[in-house]
């Protein structure tokens, strides 16, 4: 290769990873082609910026993270101008000017200015104590703050923010992470992995606030804390902004180079000026900008090839991410957003805290998300980048490289196997896992034998699936299996009863946690299991459960009944079917004000207002609330109505105050969520004008007391009630009602009404629990009342006051002038 | 040809696993969905079966279940999934710098087709 006698001068703006790597690549190809000058804004040699996190965490020192020391610059005759940033480029004169006034001529100019941290424009962003996380000076500032201990807030729950939080936490600060989005690292992780990560970080003492929007940073002369848009205040002596980066393109733009989000470059990293190149985070290549290190290496290779007359070119990068928080293993690569023809392969191993998801399309891996066990991350990434055909590996792919090349078998029962010996399997009879296993080992090798010997699964039968799993685990191949297990849905191999038992046993409290611990085979469930899980969790953990509105059917999300034209009907509660002029006037006013096309009396003795638009619902509710009315829950898998007749107050046949009892029953039970809709009626005499014998719970008043009936419904398959028992007082009638509802709430499958549930478990079982067992009845009643203490909040009043108003508003509106023009 | 885009707001206004609606004067609505993985899709807000508002359905993976009769519609193609047959127009949508951009001409044409 020949060189001009006078070597060309290559000037590099940026002494960071991209600039120096590009120089290394050029020197490796042809050490004699260029004379090199590098300008750096920071007064130090080239160091590995991605190792700032371990530096902050105290796992590395500055010397450990230096890539090129002074000797490298000297050996290669590179002129390093550190601490004197370039402030302008003169393309006509082919010079750059530094802050000090120094002017330098170039033949080729390389812009490698990287990116700038994004500062969210909130009041207080310039207060002392607010820092970014981008360079050594930021780390120094953080270390100085951490010396004093106290509270730190990190704004941003992405890669950088979590690493900063981890470092500060290890340095002894009490750290709160504020993240705008609902899950952490949402650009790299799916919801399931984001949830696991959040739990792990919380387990390490960090506070993680997702869906949290910063309103301002406050303090007198220095930062004292931040305030969120919902009004919460979090004290902090240090605030780290790590919400993102944006390409640093100012120099290039001012010089007139073509730029979009980054400086435009071709496949050899040449900008719109043929003598100016750009590389790294400041560039935009084919519409893409990159904020990770791996693409940068590939760009530097392409750049050096171009400058030294080879023609490979840069074709874009597939990226992968690893979180550098010691002890928490997270990996993501490629596209994990799913897509047409894309198929998920999911593995969850709850006992080891592992979640793996590989996304496959046309027999090729297109993406991977790994949590807990990232050992195979690079293997998947390699298969992805090489676009290898994985058809032959497919069945074993998810178990990793070692397994795919031959390994042990997978135990589908591992969640049950992982339960401790004293975990309770049968709640009815108080039988532990250890007891069941020892019973099986002593010779009980069928379900019936286990039932006969230790009573597990002998009562309500809801633990049958667990007992069968234990038979399978304990007996291995000797156990033939007994029944077709009806699984909850296609996302899981567990039955409804198994899932409910495991939610209690394993203290599962959120939908992603249930899906993880119980090895769901889909990433976010389906429209069958999500509403069921939401119900099971709210039933299991009253007062603690956090609602997931996206797992509610539309009617329960909107607190009204959707109609065929997409409008809603609204049914205000009328206790026991009794109303008054004030309520009737308010309803009449609403019908007129909102031009409701129909108002109708329902079968449950209420008034139903039809044709209300979702935008108008909060205003309608506010008007009804003002007249003292609350939600009638006519839309819910919930207590619907208590229907009554006029009873002894008016009727010549009435034996008791059926209206009064009905009102008391409705006051006690309104607002409770159930597996399905639940209707009550109270009739004042056996003529049964309130039709109590086709209700879920019906009361027939007689001279000597109250007959309690259960398990009736109208509907597709009419079922008359069964007589539960007869009681003597109103209070007893109410107590039995509460206990019965709670038994149904705790043990029926989601979307089973009382009728099919009772047919499955048998009337005798219900009688044994409610009538024969006074202690158990009282316990059920107490659990119902406890649950009610959290659920008797009028959802209409909350919405009318502005809660979740986005559910009732359009995101925007298009006013199409264009329709007029094109018509 | 690169479509002309309309900015309809920040992506943070879309609930994960949920949807918002975008009415067009003189036409039906557009439903804009966001999946668990953060991808955003737009369909005419009308199930091919009985015109149910898909925006009120349960979103799971890359499909939505219609709130009226449980038809499952692909957010990617607008096609009914499973045994059901039918298709709803897909409107081009993308995210740029945290903003939701919707294809202007396609949005209007899709709605025009529905209105006509």
Coordinates of N, CA and C in Angstrom, one line a residue, chain A residues 369-517:
Chain A
X369 N -36.0 -12.9 25.9 CA -36.0 -12.2 27.2 C -35.7 -13.2 28.3
X370 N -34.7 -13.0 29.1 CA -34.3 -14.0 30.1 C -34.2 -13.3 31.4
X371 N -34.8 -13.9 32.4 CA -34.6 -13.4 33.8 C -34.2 -14.5 34.7
X372 N -33.2 -14.3 35.6 CA -32.9 -15.3 36.6 C -31.8 -16.2 36.1
X373 N -31.9 -16.7 34.9 CA -30.8 -17.5 34.3 C -30.5 -17.0 32.9
X374 N -29.4 -16.3 32.8 CA -29.1 -15.7 31.5 C -27.9 -16.4 30.9
X375 N -27.6 -17.6 31.4 CA -26.4 -18.3 30.9 C -26.5 -18.6 29.4
X376 N -27.8 -18.8 28.9 CA -27.9 -19.1 27.5 C -28.2 -17.8 26.6
X377 N -28.1 -16.7 27.2 CA -28.4 -15.4 26.5 C -27.5 -15.3 25.2
X378 N -26.2 -15.6 25.4 CA -25.4 -15.4 24.3 C -25.6 -16.5 23.2
X379 N -26.0 -17.6 23.6 CA -26.3 -18.7 22.7 C -27.5 -18.3 21.8
X380 N -28.6 -17.8 22.5 CA -29.8 -17.4 21.8 C -29.4 -16.2 20.9
X381 N -28.6 -15.3 21.4 CA -28.3 -14.1 20.6 C -27.5 -14.5 19.4
X382 N -26.6 -15.5 19.5 CA -25.8 -16.0 18.4 C -26.8 -16.6 17.4
X383 N -27.7 -17.4 17.8 CA -28.6 -18.1 16.9 C -29.5 -17.0 16.2
X384 N -29.8 -15.9 16.9 CA -30.6 -14.8 16.4 C -29.8 -14.1 15.3
X385 N -28.6 -13.7 15.6 CA -27.8 -12.9 14.7 C -27.4 -13.7 13.4
X386 N -27.2 -15.0 13.6 CA -26.8 -15.9 12.4 C -28.1 -16.3 11.7
X387 N -29.3 -16.0 12.2 CA -30.5 -16.4 11.6 C -30.5 -17.9 11.3
X388 N -30.0 -18.7 12.3 CA -30.0 -20.1 12.2 C -31.4 -20.8 12.2
X389 N -31.6 -21.8 11.4 CA -32.8 -22.5 11.4 C -32.8 -23.4 12.6
X390 N -33.8 -23.2 13.5 CA -33.9 -23.9 14.8 C -34.9 -25.0 14.8
X391 N -35.4 -25.3 13.6 CA -36.5 -26.3 13.6 C -36.2 -27.6 14.3
X392 N -35.0 -28.1 14.2 CA -34.6 -29.3 14.9 C -34.5 -29.2 16.4
X393 N -34.1 -27.9 16.8 CA -33.9 -27.7 18.2 C -35.2 -27.3 18.9
X394 N -36.2 -27.0 18.2 CA -37.4 -26.3 18.7 C -37.9 -26.8 20.0
X395 N -38.1 -28.1 20.1 CA -38.8 -28.6 21.3 C -37.9 -28.4 22.6
X396 N -36.6 -28.4 22.4 CA -35.8 -28.3 23.6 C -35.1 -26.9 23.7
X397 N -35.4 -26.0 22.7 CA -34.7 -24.7 22.6 C -34.8 -24.0 24.0
X398 N -36.0 -23.9 24.6 CA -36.2 -23.1 25.7 C -35.3 -23.6 26.9
X399 N -35.0 -24.8 27.0 CA -34.2 -25.3 28.1 C -32.8 -25.0 28.0
X400 N -32.4 -24.4 26.9 CA -31.0 -24.0 26.9 C -30.1 -24.9 26.1
X401 N -28.9 -24.4 25.9 CA -27.9 -25.1 25.0 C -27.6 -26.5 25.5
X402 N -27.3 -26.6 26.9 CA -26.9 -27.9 27.4 C -28.0 -28.9 27.2
X403 N -29.3 -28.5 27.4 CA -30.4 -29.4 27.3 C -30.6 -29.8 25.8
X404 N -30.5 -28.7 25.0 CA -30.8 -29.0 23.6 C -29.8 -30.0 23.0
X405 N -28.7 -30.0 23.7 CA -27.7 -31.0 23.2 C -27.7 -32.3 24.1
X406 N -28.9 -32.6 24.7 CA -29.0 -33.8 25.5 C -28.9 -33.4 27.0
X407 N -29.9 -33.7 27.7 CA -29.9 -33.4 29.1 C -31.1 -34.1 29.9
X408 N -31.3 -33.6 31.1 CA -32.3 -34.2 31.9 C -33.7 -33.9 31.5
X409 N -34.7 -34.5 32.2 CA -36.1 -34.3 31.8 C -36.6 -33.1 32.7
X410 N -37.7 -32.5 32.2 CA -38.3 -31.4 32.9 C -39.5 -31.9 33.7
X411 N -39.5 -31.5 35.0 CA -40.6 -31.9 35.8 C -41.8 -30.9 35.8
X412 N -42.9 -31.3 35.2 CA -44.0 -30.4 35.0 C -44.7 -30.1 36.4
X413 N -44.4 -30.9 37.4 CA -45.1 -30.7 38.7 C -44.2 -29.9 39.7
X414 N -43.2 -29.2 39.1 CA -42.2 -28.7 40.1 C -42.8 -27.7 41.1
X415 N -43.8 -27.0 40.6 CA -44.4 -26.0 41.6 C -45.0 -26.6 42.8
X416 N -45.6 -27.8 42.6 CA -46.2 -28.5 43.8 C -45.0 -29.2 44.5
X417 N -44.1 -29.8 43.8 CA -42.9 -30.4 44.4 C -42.2 -29.5 45.3
X418 N -42.2 -28.2 44.9 CA -41.4 -27.2 45.7 C -42.0 -26.8 47.0
X419 N -43.3 -27.2 47.2 CA -44.0 -26.8 48.4 C -43.3 -27.5 49.6
X420 N -43.3 -26.8 50.8 CA -42.7 -27.4 51.9 C -43.6 -28.5 52.5
X421 N -43.1 -29.4 53.4 CA -43.9 -30.5 53.9 C -45.0 -30.0 54.8
X422 N -44.8 -28.8 55.4 CA -45.9 -28.4 56.3 C -46.9 -27.4 55.6
X423 N -46.8 -27.3 54.2 CA -47.8 -26.5 53.5 C -49.1 -27.3 53.5
X424 N -50.2 -26.5 53.7 CA -51.5 -27.1 53.8 C -52.0 -27.4 52.4
X425 N -52.4 -28.6 52.2 CA -53.0 -29.0 50.9 C -54.5 -29.0 51.0
X426 N -55.1 -29.6 52.0 CA -56.5 -29.7 52.2 C -57.0 -28.7 53.3
X427 N -57.6 -27.6 52.9 CA -58.0 -26.6 53.9 C -59.2 -27.1 54.7
X428 N -60.0 -27.9 54.1 CA -61.2 -28.4 54.8 C -60.9 -29.2 56.1
X429 N -59.9 -30.1 55.8 CA -59.6 -31.1 56.9 C -58.2 -30.8 57.5
X430 N -57.5 -29.7 57.1 CA -56.3 -29.4 57.7 C -55.2 -30.4 57.5
X431 N -55.0 -30.9 56.2 CA -54.0 -31.9 55.9 C -52.8 -31.2 55.2
X432 N -51.6 -31.5 55.7 CA -50.5 -30.9 55.1 C -49.9 -31.8 54.0
X433 N -49.0 -31.2 53.2 CA -48.4 -31.9 52.2 C -47.6 -33.1 52.7
X434 N -46.9 -32.9 53.9 CA -46.2 -34.1 54.5 C -47.1 -35.2 54.8
X435 N -48.2 -34.9 55.3 CA -49.2 -35.9 55.7 C -49.7 -36.7 54.5
X436 N -50.0 -35.9 53.4 CA -50.5 -36.6 52.2 C -49.4 -37.5 51.7
X437 N -48.2 -37.0 51.6 CA -47.1 -37.8 51.1 C -46.9 -39.1 51.9
X438 N -46.9 -38.9 53.2 CA -46.7 -40.1 54.0 C -47.8 -41.1 53.9
X439 N -49.0 -40.6 53.7 CA -50.2 -41.5 53.5 C -50.0 -42.3 52.2
X440 N -49.5 -41.6 51.2 CA -49.3 -42.3 49.9 C -48.2 -43.3 50.1
X441 N -47.1 -42.9 50.7 CA -46.0 -43.8 50.9 C -46.4 -45.0 51.7
X442 N -47.4 -44.9 52.6 CA -47.9 -46.0 53.4 C -48.8 -46.9 52.7
X443 N -49.1 -46.6 51.4 CA -49.8 -47.5 50.6 C -51.1 -47.0 50.0
X444 N -51.4 -45.8 50.2 CA -52.6 -45.2 49.6 C -52.3 -44.7 48.2
X445 N -52.6 -45.6 47.2 CA -52.0 -45.2 45.9 C -53.1 -44.8 44.9
X446 N -54.3 -44.5 45.4 CA -55.4 -43.9 44.6 C -55.9 -42.7 45.3
X447 N -56.6 -41.8 44.6 CA -57.3 -40.7 45.2 C -58.2 -41.1 46.3
X448 N -59.1 -42.1 46.0 CA -60.0 -42.6 47.0 C -59.3 -43.1 48.2
X449 N -58.2 -43.8 48.0 CA -57.5 -44.3 49.2 C -56.9 -43.2 50.0
X450 N -56.5 -42.1 49.4 CA -56.0 -41.0 50.2 C -57.1 -40.3 50.9
X451 N -58.2 -40.1 50.2 CA -59.4 -39.5 50.9 C -59.9 -40.3 52.1
X452 N -59.9 -41.7 51.9 CA -60.3 -42.5 53.0 C -59.4 -42.5 54.2
X453 N -58.1 -42.4 53.9 CA -57.1 -42.5 54.9 C -56.8 -41.2 55.7
X454 N -56.5 -40.1 55.0 CA -56.1 -38.9 55.7 C -57.1 -37.8 55.5
X455 N -58.2 -38.0 54.7 CA -59.3 -37.1 54.5 C -58.9 -35.9 53.6
X456 N -57.7 -35.9 53.1 CA -57.4 -34.8 52.1 C -58.3 -35.0 50.9
X457 N -58.8 -33.9 50.4 CA -59.7 -33.9 49.2 C -61.0 -34.6 49.4
X458 N -61.3 -35.0 50.7 CA -62.6 -35.7 51.0 C -63.8 -34.8 51.2
X459 N -63.6 -33.5 51.3 CA -64.7 -32.7 51.6 C -65.1 -31.9 50.3
X460 N -64.6 -30.7 50.2 CA -65.1 -29.9 49.0 C -64.5 -30.4 47.7
X461 N -63.4 -31.0 47.8 CA -62.7 -31.5 46.6 C -61.9 -30.5 45.8
X462 N -61.8 -29.3 46.3 CA -61.1 -28.3 45.6 C -59.6 -28.5 45.5
X463 N -59.0 -29.4 46.4 CA -57.6 -29.7 46.4 C -57.3 -31.0 45.6
X464 N -58.3 -31.5 44.9 CA -58.1 -32.8 44.2 C -56.9 -32.8 43.3
X465 N -56.8 -31.7 42.6 CA -55.7 -31.6 41.6 C -54.4 -31.6 42.3
X466 N -54.3 -31.0 43.5 CA -53.0 -31.0 44.2 C -52.7 -32.4 44.7
X467 N -53.7 -33.1 45.2 CA -53.5 -34.4 45.8 C -53.1 -35.3 44.6
X468 N -53.7 -35.2 43.5 CA -53.3 -36.0 42.3 C -51.9 -35.7 41.9
X469 N -51.5 -34.5 42.0 CA -50.1 -34.2 41.6 C -49.2 -34.8 42.6
X470 N -49.5 -34.8 43.9 CA -48.7 -35.4 44.9 C -48.6 -36.9 44.7
X471 N -49.7 -37.5 44.3 CA -49.7 -39.0 43.9 C -48.7 -39.2 42.8
X472 N -48.8 -38.3 41.8 CA -47.9 -38.5 40.6 C -46.4 -38.3 41.0
X473 N -46.2 -37.3 41.9 CA -44.8 -37.1 42.3 C -44.3 -38.2 43.1
X474 N -45.1 -38.7 44.1 CA -44.7 -39.7 45.0 C -44.6 -41.1 44.4
X475 N -45.5 -41.4 43.6 CA -45.5 -42.8 43.0 C -44.8 -42.8 41.7
X476 N -44.6 -41.7 41.1 CA -43.9 -41.7 39.8 C -44.7 -42.5 38.7
X477 N -44.1 -43.3 38.0 CA -44.7 -44.0 36.9 C -45.8 -45.0 37.4
X478 N -45.8 -45.3 38.7 CA -46.8 -46.3 39.2 C -48.2 -45.6 39.3
X479 N -48.3 -44.3 39.2 CA -49.5 -43.6 39.3 C -50.2 -43.4 37.9
X480 N -51.3 -44.0 37.8 CA -51.9 -44.0 36.4 C -52.7 -42.7 36.1
X481 N -53.1 -42.0 37.2 CA -54.0 -40.9 37.0 C -55.4 -41.3 37.0
X482 N -56.3 -40.4 37.4 CA -57.7 -40.8 37.6 C -58.7 -39.9 36.9
X483 N -58.4 -38.7 36.7 CA -59.5 -37.9 36.1 C -58.9 -37.0 35.0
X484 N -59.8 -36.6 34.1 CA -59.4 -35.5 33.2 C -59.3 -34.2 33.9
X485 N -58.2 -33.6 34.0 CA -58.1 -32.3 34.7 C -58.7 -31.2 33.8
X486 N -59.6 -30.5 34.3 CA -60.1 -29.4 33.5 C -59.3 -28.2 33.9
X487 N -58.4 -27.7 33.0 CA -57.6 -26.6 33.3 C -58.3 -25.3 33.2
X488 N -57.8 -24.3 33.8 CA -58.4 -23.0 33.9 C -58.6 -22.4 32.5
X489 N -57.6 -22.5 31.7 CA -57.6 -22.1 30.3 C -56.4 -22.6 29.6
X490 N -56.2 -22.3 28.4 CA -55.1 -22.9 27.6 C -53.7 -22.4 28.1
X491 N -53.7 -21.3 28.9 CA -52.5 -20.7 29.4 C -51.8 -21.5 30.5
X492 N -52.5 -22.5 31.1 CA -52.0 -23.1 32.3 C -52.4 -24.6 32.3
X493 N -51.7 -25.4 33.1 CA -52.1 -26.8 33.3 C -52.8 -27.0 34.6
X494 N -53.0 -25.9 35.3 CA -53.7 -26.0 36.6 C -55.2 -25.8 36.5
X495 N -55.9 -26.4 37.4 CA -57.4 -26.2 37.4 C -57.6 -24.9 38.2
X496 N -58.9 -24.5 38.1 CA -59.3 -23.3 39.0 C -59.0 -23.5 40.4
X497 N -59.3 -24.7 40.9 CA -59.1 -25.0 42.3 C -57.6 -25.0 42.7
X498 N -56.8 -25.6 41.8 CA -55.4 -25.6 42.1 C -54.9 -24.2 42.2
X499 N -55.3 -23.3 41.2 CA -54.8 -22.0 41.2 C -55.2 -21.2 42.5
X500 N -56.4 -21.4 42.9 CA -56.9 -20.7 44.1 C -56.1 -21.2 45.3
X501 N -55.9 -22.5 45.4 CA -55.2 -23.0 46.6 C -53.8 -22.5 46.6
X502 N -53.1 -22.5 45.4 CA -51.7 -22.1 45.4 C -51.6 -20.6 45.6
X503 N -52.6 -19.8 45.2 CA -52.5 -18.3 45.5 C -52.4 -18.1 47.0
X504 N -53.2 -18.9 47.8 CA -53.2 -18.8 49.2 C -51.9 -19.4 49.8
X505 N -51.6 -20.6 49.4 CA -50.4 -21.3 49.9 C -49.1 -20.5 49.7
X506 N -49.0 -20.0 48.5 CA -47.7 -19.4 48.1 C -47.8 -17.9 48.3
X507 N -48.9 -17.4 48.9 CA -49.1 -15.9 49.1 C -48.9 -15.1 47.9
X508 N -49.5 -15.5 46.8 CA -49.4 -14.8 45.5 C -50.3 -13.6 45.5
X509 N -49.8 -12.4 45.1 CA -50.7 -11.2 45.3 C -50.8 -10.4 44.0
X510 N -50.2 -10.8 42.9 CA -50.4 -10.0 41.7 C -50.4 -10.9 40.5
X511 N -51.1 -10.5 39.5 CA -51.3 -11.4 38.3 C -50.0 -11.8 37.7
X512 N -49.0 -10.9 37.5 CA -47.8 -11.4 36.9 C -47.1 -12.4 37.8
X513 N -47.2 -12.3 39.1 CA -46.6 -13.2 40.1 C -47.3 -14.6 40.0
X514 N -48.6 -14.6 39.9 CA -49.3 -15.9 39.7 C -48.8 -16.6 38.4
X515 N -48.7 -15.8 37.3 CA -48.3 -16.4 36.1 C -46.9 -16.9 36.1
X516 N -46.1 -16.2 36.9 CA -44.7 -16.7 37.0 C -44.6 -17.9 37.8
X517 N -45.2 -17.8 39.0 CA -45.0 -18.9 40.0 C -45.7 -20.2 39.5

